[in-house]
Amino acid sequence: MRTDNGHEFQAKFHWHVEDVGIRHAYIKRGTPQLNGKVERSHRSDQQEFYQLLSYKGDVDLEAKLDEWERFYNFARPHGAHNGQTPYEALRDKLQ
C-alpha cells in the first residue's frame, strides 16, 4: 500500500497494516504526482460533490457521501476506464 505522508497514515496506521501483512510505503514528500490516481479522485470529489453541498442545510452528510460513492463507482463513466464505470472495469478485469 502506498500513501502520502498525511498524519492519518503515520505510526499507528503504518504498524497496523504491517502487522496484518500489508507492506506500506510512503511517497516522497511534496510529490503528489506520485499518487496521481488518488489526487485525481480528490479533484473529482471536490468539483462534483463538495462544491455542490450547502453545509448549512446538509445535515445528513454521511448519507450524501454514501450516495456519491455509489454513483461514482457504479454509474459515472470514467475516462481512465474508456467510458466504463470503475465497477464495470473491475468486473471485466476479473473475468
mmCIF file of N, CA and C in Angstrom:
data_model
loop_
_atom_site.group_PDB
_atom_site.id
_atom_site.type_symbol
_atom_site.label_atom_id
_atom_site.label_comp_id
_atom_site.label_asym_id
_atom_site.label_seq_id
_atom_site.Cartn_x
_atom_site.Cartn_y
_atom_site.Cartn_z
ATOM 1 N N MET A 1 0.849 -1.151 0.000
ATOM 2 C CA MET A 1 0.000 0.000 0.000
ATOM 3 C C MET A 1 0.902 1.223 0.000
ATOM 4 N N ARG A 2 0.564 2.175 -0.868
ATOM 5 C CA ARG A 2 1.334 3.418 -0.942
ATOM 6 C C ARG A 2 0.422 4.573 -0.554
ATOM 7 N N THR A 3 0.891 5.408 0.352
ATOM 8 C CA THR A 3 0.107 6.562 0.794
ATOM 9 C C THR A 3 0.991 7.801 0.803
ATOM 10 N N ASP A 4 0.325 8.943 0.954
ATOM 11 C CA ASP A 4 1.089 10.167 1.169
ATOM 12 C C ASP A 4 1.522 10.199 2.632
ATOM 13 N N ASN A 5 2.065 11.305 3.060
ATOM 14 C CA ASN A 5 2.614 11.409 4.412
ATOM 15 C C ASN A 5 1.662 12.072 5.397
ATOM 16 N N GLY A 6 0.378 12.053 5.083
ATOM 17 C CA GLY A 6 -0.614 12.656 5.959
ATOM 18 C C GLY A 6 -0.600 12.037 7.347
ATOM 19 N N HIS A 7 -1.003 12.844 8.320
ATOM 20 C CA HIS A 7 -0.975 12.373 9.714
ATOM 21 C C HIS A 7 -1.798 11.110 9.910
ATOM 22 N N GLU A 8 -2.851 10.928 9.118
ATOM 23 C CA GLU A 8 -3.704 9.745 9.276
ATOM 24 C C GLU A 8 -3.000 8.456 8.868
ATOM 25 N N PHE A 9 -1.855 8.564 8.188
ATOM 26 C CA PHE A 9 -1.124 7.376 7.735
ATOM 27 C C PHE A 9 0.176 7.159 8.503
ATOM 28 N N GLN A 10 0.331 7.814 9.630
ATOM 29 C CA GLN A 10 1.577 7.712 10.379
ATOM 30 C C GLN A 10 1.601 6.457 11.250
ATOM 31 N N ALA A 11 2.386 6.460 12.289
ATOM 32 C CA ALA A 11 2.781 5.270 13.044
ATOM 33 C C ALA A 11 1.674 4.258 13.314
ATOM 34 N N LYS A 12 0.580 4.684 13.936
ATOM 35 C CA LYS A 12 -0.459 3.724 14.323
ATOM 36 C C LYS A 12 -1.006 2.992 13.099
ATOM 37 N N PHE A 13 -1.329 3.720 12.042
ATOM 38 C CA PHE A 13 -1.828 3.122 10.803
ATOM 39 C C PHE A 13 -0.753 2.245 10.168
ATOM 40 N N HIS A 14 0.453 2.791 10.051
ATOM 41 C CA HIS A 14 1.561 2.081 9.402
ATOM 42 C C HIS A 14 1.789 0.716 10.045
ATOM 43 N N TRP A 15 1.912 0.698 11.364
ATOM 44 C CA TRP A 15 2.208 -0.567 12.036
ATOM 45 C C TRP A 15 1.020 -1.517 12.012
ATOM 46 N N HIS A 16 -0.184 -0.989 12.010
ATOM 47 C CA HIS A 16 -1.352 -1.865 11.915
ATOM 48 C C HIS A 16 -1.358 -2.614 10.585
ATOM 49 N N VAL A 17 -1.196 -1.910 9.473
ATOM 50 C CA VAL A 17 -1.232 -2.610 8.182
ATOM 51 C C VAL A 17 -0.046 -3.554 8.039
ATOM 52 N N GLU A 18 1.113 -3.165 8.551
ATOM 53 C CA GLU A 18 2.276 -4.059 8.512
ATOM 54 C C GLU A 18 1.998 -5.322 9.338
ATOM 55 N N ASP A 19 1.347 -5.170 10.493
ATOM 56 C CA ASP A 19 1.036 -6.317 11.355
ATOM 57 C C ASP A 19 0.124 -7.325 10.677
ATOM 58 N N VAL A 20 -0.745 -6.869 9.780
ATOM 59 C CA VAL A 20 -1.645 -7.801 9.091
ATOM 60 C C VAL A 20 -1.082 -8.230 7.738
ATOM 61 N N GLY A 21 0.207 -7.957 7.519
ATOM 62 C CA GLY A 21 0.885 -8.473 6.334
ATOM 63 C C GLY A 21 0.824 -7.606 5.095
ATOM 64 N N ILE A 22 0.450 -6.347 5.249
ATOM 65 C CA ILE A 22 0.387 -5.440 4.102
ATOM 66 C C ILE A 22 1.606 -4.526 4.152
ATOM 67 N N ARG A 23 2.387 -4.542 3.090
ATOM 68 C CA ARG A 23 3.565 -3.667 3.030
ATOM 69 C C ARG A 23 3.108 -2.234 2.780
ATOM 70 N N HIS A 24 3.565 -1.314 3.598
ATOM 71 C CA HIS A 24 3.157 0.087 3.494
ATOM 72 C C HIS A 24 4.365 0.947 3.167
ATOM 73 N N ALA A 25 4.230 1.773 2.132
ATOM 74 C CA ALA A 25 5.303 2.691 1.742
ATOM 75 C C ALA A 25 4.721 4.084 1.569
ATOM 76 N N TYR A 26 5.528 5.078 1.886
ATOM 77 C CA TYR A 26 5.128 6.475 1.720
ATOM 78 C C TYR A 26 5.698 7.019 0.415
ATOM 79 N N ILE A 27 4.943 7.903 -0.241
ATOM 80 C CA ILE A 27 5.507 8.605 -1.381
ATOM 81 C C ILE A 27 6.453 9.682 -0.853
ATOM 82 N N LYS A 28 7.346 10.146 -1.701
ATOM 83 C CA LYS A 28 8.280 11.204 -1.318
ATOM 84 C C LYS A 28 7.496 12.477 -0.992
ATOM 85 N N ARG A 29 7.868 13.150 0.070
ATOM 86 C CA ARG A 29 7.192 14.393 0.473
ATOM 87 C C ARG A 29 7.200 15.407 -0.664
ATOM 88 N N GLY A 30 6.074 16.095 -0.824
ATOM 89 C CA GLY A 30 5.976 17.151 -1.825
ATOM 90 C C GLY A 30 5.851 16.661 -3.252
ATOM 91 N N THR A 31 5.474 15.385 -3.430
ATOM 92 C CA THR A 31 5.334 14.834 -4.782
ATOM 93 C C THR A 31 3.967 14.168 -4.965
ATOM 94 N N PRO A 32 2.891 14.946 -4.914
ATOM 95 C CA PRO A 32 1.558 14.348 -5.055
ATOM 96 C C PRO A 32 1.363 13.646 -6.395
ATOM 97 N N GLN A 33 2.160 14.007 -7.416
ATOM 98 C CA GLN A 33 2.033 13.351 -8.713
ATOM 99 C C GLN A 33 2.376 11.857 -8.626
ATOM 100 N N LEU A 34 3.093 11.446 -7.591
ATOM 101 C CA LEU A 34 3.387 10.025 -7.405
ATOM 102 C C LEU A 34 2.156 9.262 -6.923
ATOM 103 N N ASN A 35 1.138 9.967 -6.556
ATOM 104 C CA ASN A 35 -0.117 9.381 -6.096
ATOM 105 C C ASN A 35 -1.244 9.913 -6.980
ATOM 106 N N GLY A 36 -0.985 9.974 -8.275
ATOM 107 C CA GLY A 36 -1.846 10.660 -9.230
ATOM 108 C C GLY A 36 -3.289 10.211 -9.263
ATOM 109 N N LYS A 37 -3.536 8.907 -9.186
ATOM 110 C CA LYS A 37 -4.918 8.417 -9.263
ATOM 111 C C LYS A 37 -5.732 8.880 -8.057
ATOM 112 N N VAL A 38 -5.113 8.861 -6.901
ATOM 113 C CA VAL A 38 -5.803 9.318 -5.692
ATOM 114 C C VAL A 38 -6.047 10.818 -5.761
ATOM 115 N N GLU A 39 -5.027 11.566 -6.203
ATOM 116 C CA GLU A 39 -5.178 13.015 -6.313
ATOM 117 C C GLU A 39 -6.278 13.375 -7.309
ATOM 118 N N ARG A 40 -6.377 12.637 -8.414
ATOM 119 C CA ARG A 40 -7.430 12.891 -9.405
ATOM 120 C C ARG A 40 -8.800 12.599 -8.809
ATOM 121 N N SER A 41 -8.880 11.550 -8.016
ATOM 122 C CA SER A 41 -10.132 11.218 -7.337
ATOM 123 C C SER A 41 -10.537 12.338 -6.382
ATOM 124 N N HIS A 42 -9.566 12.889 -5.648
ATOM 125 C CA HIS A 42 -9.864 14.013 -4.751
ATOM 126 C C HIS A 42 -10.406 15.201 -5.539
ATOM 127 N N ARG A 43 -9.834 15.455 -6.717
ATOM 128 C CA ARG A 43 -10.300 16.581 -7.536
ATOM 129 C C ARG A 43 -11.740 16.356 -7.992
ATOM 130 N N SER A 44 -12.060 15.130 -8.412
ATOM 131 C CA SER A 44 -13.446 14.822 -8.798
ATOM 132 C C SER A 44 -14.389 15.013 -7.620
ATOM 133 N N ASP A 45 -13.987 14.534 -6.453
ATOM 134 C CA ASP A 45 -14.813 14.709 -5.253
ATOM 135 C C ASP A 45 -15.075 16.189 -4.997
ATOM 136 N N GLN A 46 -14.026 16.988 -5.087
ATOM 137 C CA GLN A 46 -14.158 18.423 -4.827
ATOM 138 C C GLN A 46 -15.075 19.090 -5.855
ATOM 139 N N GLN A 47 -14.845 18.825 -7.131
ATOM 140 C CA GLN A 47 -15.592 19.503 -8.193
ATOM 141 C C GLN A 47 -17.027 19.015 -8.333
ATOM 142 N N GLU A 48 -17.245 17.728 -8.125
ATOM 143 C CA GLU A 48 -18.554 17.151 -8.414
ATOM 144 C C GLU A 48 -19.389 16.849 -7.177
ATOM 145 N N PHE A 49 -18.797 16.950 -6.004
ATOM 146 C CA PHE A 49 -19.556 16.648 -4.793
ATOM 147 C C PHE A 49 -19.505 17.801 -3.791
ATOM 148 N N TYR A 50 -18.342 18.079 -3.234
ATOM 149 C CA TYR A 50 -18.241 19.060 -2.154
ATOM 150 C C TYR A 50 -18.681 20.455 -2.567
ATOM 151 N N GLN A 51 -18.352 20.889 -3.781
ATOM 152 C CA GLN A 51 -18.742 22.235 -4.208
ATOM 153 C C GLN A 51 -20.252 22.394 -4.343
ATOM 154 N N LEU A 52 -20.964 21.297 -4.494
ATOM 155 C CA LEU A 52 -22.413 21.357 -4.673
ATOM 156 C C LEU A 52 -23.179 21.299 -3.359
ATOM 157 N N LEU A 53 -22.474 21.070 -2.261
ATOM 158 C CA LEU A 53 -23.141 20.970 -0.962
ATOM 159 C C LEU A 53 -23.403 22.344 -0.368
ATOM 160 N N SER A 54 -24.492 22.422 0.366
ATOM 161 C CA SER A 54 -24.772 23.594 1.189
ATOM 162 C C SER A 54 -24.605 23.125 2.625
ATOM 163 N N TYR A 55 -23.453 23.397 3.221
ATOM 164 C CA TYR A 55 -23.155 22.846 4.538
ATOM 165 C C TYR A 55 -24.149 23.272 5.603
ATOM 166 N N LYS A 56 -24.759 24.425 5.453
ATOM 167 C CA LYS A 56 -25.738 24.867 6.442
ATOM 168 C C LYS A 56 -26.989 24.002 6.399
ATOM 169 N N GLY A 57 -27.357 23.550 5.195
ATOM 170 C CA GLY A 57 -28.574 22.769 5.064
ATOM 171 C C GLY A 57 -28.354 21.274 4.945
ATOM 172 N N ASP A 58 -27.116 20.852 4.718
ATOM 173 C CA ASP A 58 -26.842 19.431 4.524
ATOM 174 C C ASP A 58 -26.534 18.765 5.854
ATOM 175 N N VAL A 59 -27.589 18.304 6.500
ATOM 176 C CA VAL A 59 -27.443 17.718 7.823
ATOM 177 C C VAL A 59 -26.912 16.296 7.728
ATOM 178 N N ASP A 60 -27.405 15.524 6.774
ATOM 179 C CA ASP A 60 -27.026 14.121 6.685
ATOM 180 C C ASP A 60 -25.906 13.927 5.664
ATOM 181 N N LEU A 61 -24.732 14.425 5.998
ATOM 182 C CA LEU A 61 -23.584 14.343 5.100
ATOM 183 C C LEU A 61 -23.177 12.896 4.839
ATOM 184 N N GLU A 62 -23.274 12.040 5.839
ATOM 185 C CA GLU A 62 -22.884 10.640 5.666
ATOM 186 C C GLU A 62 -23.734 9.959 4.594
ATOM 187 N N ALA A 63 -25.029 10.204 4.590
ATOM 188 C CA ALA A 63 -25.909 9.618 3.569
ATOM 189 C C ALA A 63 -25.569 10.169 2.191
ATOM 190 N N LYS A 64 -25.268 11.451 2.106
ATOM 191 C CA LYS A 64 -24.894 12.054 0.825
ATOM 192 C C LYS A 64 -23.574 11.484 0.320
ATOM 193 N N LEU A 65 -22.632 11.248 1.228
ATOM 194 C CA LEU A 65 -21.362 10.637 0.838
ATOM 195 C C LEU A 65 -21.567 9.217 0.327
ATOM 196 N N ASP A 66 -22.433 8.444 0.988
ATOM 197 C CA ASP A 66 -22.743 7.087 0.520
ATOM 198 C C ASP A 66 -23.347 7.117 -0.877
ATOM 199 N N GLU A 67 -24.261 8.043 -1.101
ATOM 200 C CA GLU A 67 -24.898 8.179 -2.410
ATOM 201 C C GLU A 67 -23.865 8.554 -3.477
ATOM 202 N N TRP A 68 -22.984 9.495 -3.149
ATOM 203 C CA TRP A 68 -21.936 9.917 -4.089
ATOM 204 C C TRP A 68 -21.010 8.744 -4.424
ATOM 205 N N GLU A 69 -20.623 7.980 -3.416
ATOM 206 C CA GLU A 69 -19.727 6.846 -3.637
ATOM 207 C C GLU A 69 -20.366 5.808 -4.558
ATOM 208 N N ARG A 70 -21.639 5.517 -4.344
ATOM 209 C CA ARG A 70 -22.338 4.562 -5.224
ATOM 210 C C ARG A 70 -22.402 5.091 -6.650
ATOM 211 N N PHE A 71 -22.744 6.366 -6.805
ATOM 212 C CA PHE A 71 -22.802 6.963 -8.134
ATOM 213 C C PHE A 71 -21.430 6.925 -8.798
ATOM 214 N N TYR A 72 -20.403 7.343 -8.077
ATOM 215 C CA TYR A 72 -19.041 7.433 -8.625
ATOM 216 C C TYR A 72 -18.534 6.071 -9.094
ATOM 217 N N ASN A 73 -18.821 5.027 -8.345
ATOM 218 C CA ASN A 73 -18.289 3.700 -8.657
ATOM 219 C C ASN A 73 -19.168 2.854 -9.564
ATOM 220 N N PHE A 74 -20.479 3.094 -9.572
ATOM 221 C CA PHE A 74 -21.384 2.213 -10.311
ATOM 222 C C PHE A 74 -22.139 2.878 -11.454
ATOM 223 N N ALA A 75 -22.181 4.211 -11.525
ATOM 224 C CA ALA A 75 -22.972 4.873 -12.570
ATOM 225 C C ALA A 75 -22.178 5.880 -13.398
ATOM 226 N N ARG A 76 -21.157 6.477 -12.831
ATOM 227 C CA ARG A 76 -20.425 7.556 -13.504
ATOM 228 C C ARG A 76 -19.339 6.984 -14.409
ATOM 229 N N PRO A 77 -19.414 7.251 -15.728
ATOM 230 C CA PRO A 77 -18.341 6.799 -16.629
ATOM 231 C C PRO A 77 -17.035 7.535 -16.317
ATOM 232 N N HIS A 78 -15.922 6.838 -16.489
ATOM 233 C CA HIS A 78 -14.605 7.405 -16.210
ATOM 234 C C HIS A 78 -13.747 7.347 -17.466
ATOM 235 N N GLY A 79 -13.117 8.453 -17.790
ATOM 236 C CA GLY A 79 -12.221 8.491 -18.943
ATOM 237 C C GLY A 79 -11.070 7.513 -18.817
ATOM 238 N N ALA A 80 -10.579 7.329 -17.607
ATOM 239 C CA ALA A 80 -9.461 6.409 -17.380
ATOM 240 C C ALA A 80 -9.847 4.961 -17.649
ATOM 241 N N HIS A 81 -11.144 4.681 -17.691
ATOM 242 C CA HIS A 81 -11.633 3.317 -17.944
ATOM 243 C C HIS A 81 -12.357 3.234 -19.284
ATOM 244 N N ASN A 82 -11.963 4.095 -20.214
ATOM 245 C CA ASN A 82 -12.580 4.103 -21.551
ATOM 246 C C ASN A 82 -14.096 4.216 -21.497
ATOM 247 N N GLY A 83 -14.590 5.058 -20.613
ATOM 248 C CA GLY A 83 -16.022 5.300 -20.517
ATOM 249 C C GLY A 83 -16.784 4.316 -19.653
ATOM 250 N N GLN A 84 -16.097 3.344 -19.078
ATOM 251 C CA GLN A 84 -16.754 2.406 -18.171
ATOM 252 C C GLN A 84 -16.759 2.984 -16.758
ATOM 253 N N THR A 85 -17.636 2.447 -15.933
ATOM 254 C CA THR A 85 -17.599 2.779 -14.513
ATOM 255 C C THR A 85 -16.465 1.972 -13.872
ATOM 256 N N PRO A 86 -15.991 2.375 -12.691
ATOM 257 C CA PRO A 86 -14.984 1.558 -12.009
ATOM 258 C C PRO A 86 -15.467 0.126 -11.775
ATOM 259 N N TYR A 87 -16.736 -0.035 -11.448
ATOM 260 C CA TYR A 87 -17.280 -1.378 -11.257
ATOM 261 C C TYR A 87 -17.166 -2.207 -12.530
ATOM 262 N N GLU A 88 -17.566 -1.631 -13.655
ATOM 263 C CA GLU A 88 -17.505 -2.356 -14.926
ATOM 264 C C GLU A 88 -16.067 -2.716 -15.288
ATOM 265 N N ALA A 89 -15.156 -1.779 -15.075
ATOM 266 C CA ALA A 89 -13.751 -2.031 -15.395
ATOM 267 C C ALA A 89 -13.189 -3.159 -14.532
ATOM 268 N N LEU A 90 -13.505 -3.159 -13.250
ATOM 269 C CA LEU A 90 -13.033 -4.219 -12.363
ATOM 270 C C LEU A 90 -13.668 -5.551 -12.725
ATOM 271 N N ARG A 91 -14.969 -5.550 -12.969
ATOM 272 C CA ARG A 91 -15.668 -6.778 -13.351
ATOM 273 C C ARG A 91 -15.031 -7.390 -14.597
ATOM 274 N N ASP A 92 -14.781 -6.566 -15.616
ATOM 275 C CA ASP A 92 -14.188 -7.069 -16.854
ATOM 276 C C ASP A 92 -12.775 -7.589 -16.629
ATOM 277 N N LYS A 93 -12.036 -6.933 -15.757
ATOM 278 C CA LYS A 93 -10.666 -7.357 -15.476
ATOM 279 C C LYS A 93 -10.640 -8.707 -14.762
ATOM 280 N N LEU A 94 -11.635 -8.960 -13.922
ATOM 281 C CA LEU A 94 -11.679 -10.204 -13.149
ATOM 282 C C LEU A 94 -12.255 -11.382 -13.929
ATOM 283 N N GLN A 95 -12.854 -11.117 -15.075
ATOM 284 C CA GLN A 95 -13.448 -12.216 -15.863
ATOM 285 C C GLN A 95 -12.404 -12.927 -16.686
#
